[in-house]
C-alpha cells in the first residue's frame, strides 16, 4: 500500500495523524490516549491487493465517547480507500 498523503488527510481530520512506520498511523486524543491504525497486507484473501485494517488503543486506557476518534478513523480509512 502506498503511504497516505498526511498533509491532505490532516486538513480534514479532527486529530493530527502521523506515520508511525510503513502501513501504520497514529494519533493522540484530547484525553491523552494514543491510537494506532494499521494496514497490513493479507494474502489469505487473495494474493495481492488485500489489506487487514486494524485499530488499537495503545494507551490501554478506557476511552471516553469521543466523536473525534470516530471521525479521525473515518478520515484515515476514506483516504486509504480512495488510493486503491
GROMACS .gro file of C-alpha atoms in nm:
model
   84
    1UNK     CA    1   0.000   0.000   0.000
    2UNK     CA    2   0.125   0.347  -0.083
    3UNK     CA    3   0.170   0.592   0.202
    4UNK     CA    4  -0.120   0.824   0.273
    5UNK     CA    5  -0.089   1.194   0.197
    6UNK     CA    6  -0.084   1.322   0.553
    7UNK     CA    7  -0.091   1.688   0.451
    8UNK     CA    8  -0.429   1.640   0.281
    9UNK     CA    9  -0.554   1.399   0.547
   10UNK     CA   10  -0.476   1.640   0.829
   11UNK     CA   11  -0.670   1.918   0.658
   12UNK     CA   12  -0.993   1.726   0.729
   13UNK     CA   13  -0.907   1.504   1.026
   14UNK     CA   14  -1.011   1.628   1.373
   15UNK     CA   15  -0.693   1.483   1.526
   16UNK     CA   16  -0.348   1.516   1.373
   17UNK     CA   17  -0.237   1.186   1.220
   18UNK     CA   18   0.126   1.087   1.174
   19UNK     CA   19   0.302   0.791   1.016
   20UNK     CA   20   0.449   0.553   1.272
   21UNK     CA   21   0.604   0.316   1.019
   22UNK     CA   22   0.505   0.172   0.685
   23UNK     CA   23   0.135   0.093   0.691
   24UNK     CA   24   0.086   0.229   1.045
   25UNK     CA   25  -0.053   0.563   1.153
   26UNK     CA   26  -0.107   0.718   1.493
   27UNK     CA   27  -0.294   0.997   1.661
   28UNK     CA   28  -0.338   1.132   2.013
   29UNK     CA   29  -0.675   1.237   2.154
   30UNK     CA   30  -0.765   1.532   2.374
   31UNK     CA   31  -0.772   1.278   2.659
   32UNK     CA   32  -0.406   1.173   2.607
   33UNK     CA   33  -0.499   0.840   2.454
   34UNK     CA   34  -0.286   0.717   2.165
   35UNK     CA   35  -0.445   0.519   1.885
   36UNK     CA   36  -0.274   0.319   1.613
   37UNK     CA   37  -0.441   0.247   1.280
   38UNK     CA   38  -0.276  -0.012   1.061
   39UNK     CA   39  -0.300  -0.162   0.716
   40UNK     CA   40  -0.116  -0.494   0.682
   41UNK     CA   41  -0.103  -0.695   0.360
   42UNK     CA   42  -0.328  -1.001   0.385
   43UNK     CA   43  -0.260  -1.271   0.128
   44UNK     CA   44  -0.516  -1.508   0.279
   45UNK     CA   45  -0.797  -1.321   0.098
   46UNK     CA   46  -0.623  -1.309  -0.240
   47UNK     CA   47  -0.261  -1.291  -0.345
   48UNK     CA   48  -0.226  -0.916  -0.391
   49UNK     CA   49  -0.413  -0.601  -0.304
   50UNK     CA   50  -0.591  -0.709   0.015
   51UNK     CA   51  -0.517  -0.546   0.349
   52UNK     CA   52  -0.609  -0.609   0.707
   53UNK     CA   53  -0.734  -0.290   0.873
   54UNK     CA   54  -0.699  -0.251   1.247
   55UNK     CA   55  -0.739   0.000   1.526
   56UNK     CA   56  -0.557  -0.028   1.856
   57UNK     CA   57  -0.578   0.179   2.172
   58UNK     CA   58  -0.207   0.183   2.253
   59UNK     CA   59  -0.258   0.359   2.584
   60UNK     CA   60  -0.471   0.067   2.705
   61UNK     CA   61  -0.686   0.315   2.896
   62UNK     CA   62  -1.061   0.343   2.878
   63UNK     CA   63  -1.152   0.599   2.615
   64UNK     CA   64  -1.448   0.833   2.664
   65UNK     CA   65  -1.710   0.858   2.393
   66UNK     CA   66  -1.507   1.095   2.176
   67UNK     CA   67  -1.668   1.164   1.838
   68UNK     CA   68  -1.337   1.300   1.709
   69UNK     CA   69  -1.185   0.950   1.735
   70UNK     CA   70  -1.455   0.808   1.506
   71UNK     CA   71  -1.414   1.095   1.261
   72UNK     CA   72  -1.035   1.060   1.254
   73UNK     CA   73  -1.059   0.686   1.187
   74UNK     CA   74  -1.313   0.757   0.913
   75UNK     CA   75  -1.079   1.013   0.753
   76UNK     CA   76  -0.786   0.770   0.756
   77UNK     CA   77  -0.988   0.481   0.615
   78UNK     CA   78  -1.152   0.702   0.349
   79UNK     CA   79  -0.814   0.837   0.241
   80UNK     CA   80  -0.673   0.485   0.221
   81UNK     CA   81  -0.976   0.356   0.030
   82UNK     CA   82  -0.951   0.637  -0.226
   83UNK     CA   83  -0.593   0.530  -0.301
   84UNK     CA   84  -0.694   0.176  -0.409
   0.00000   0.00000   0.00000
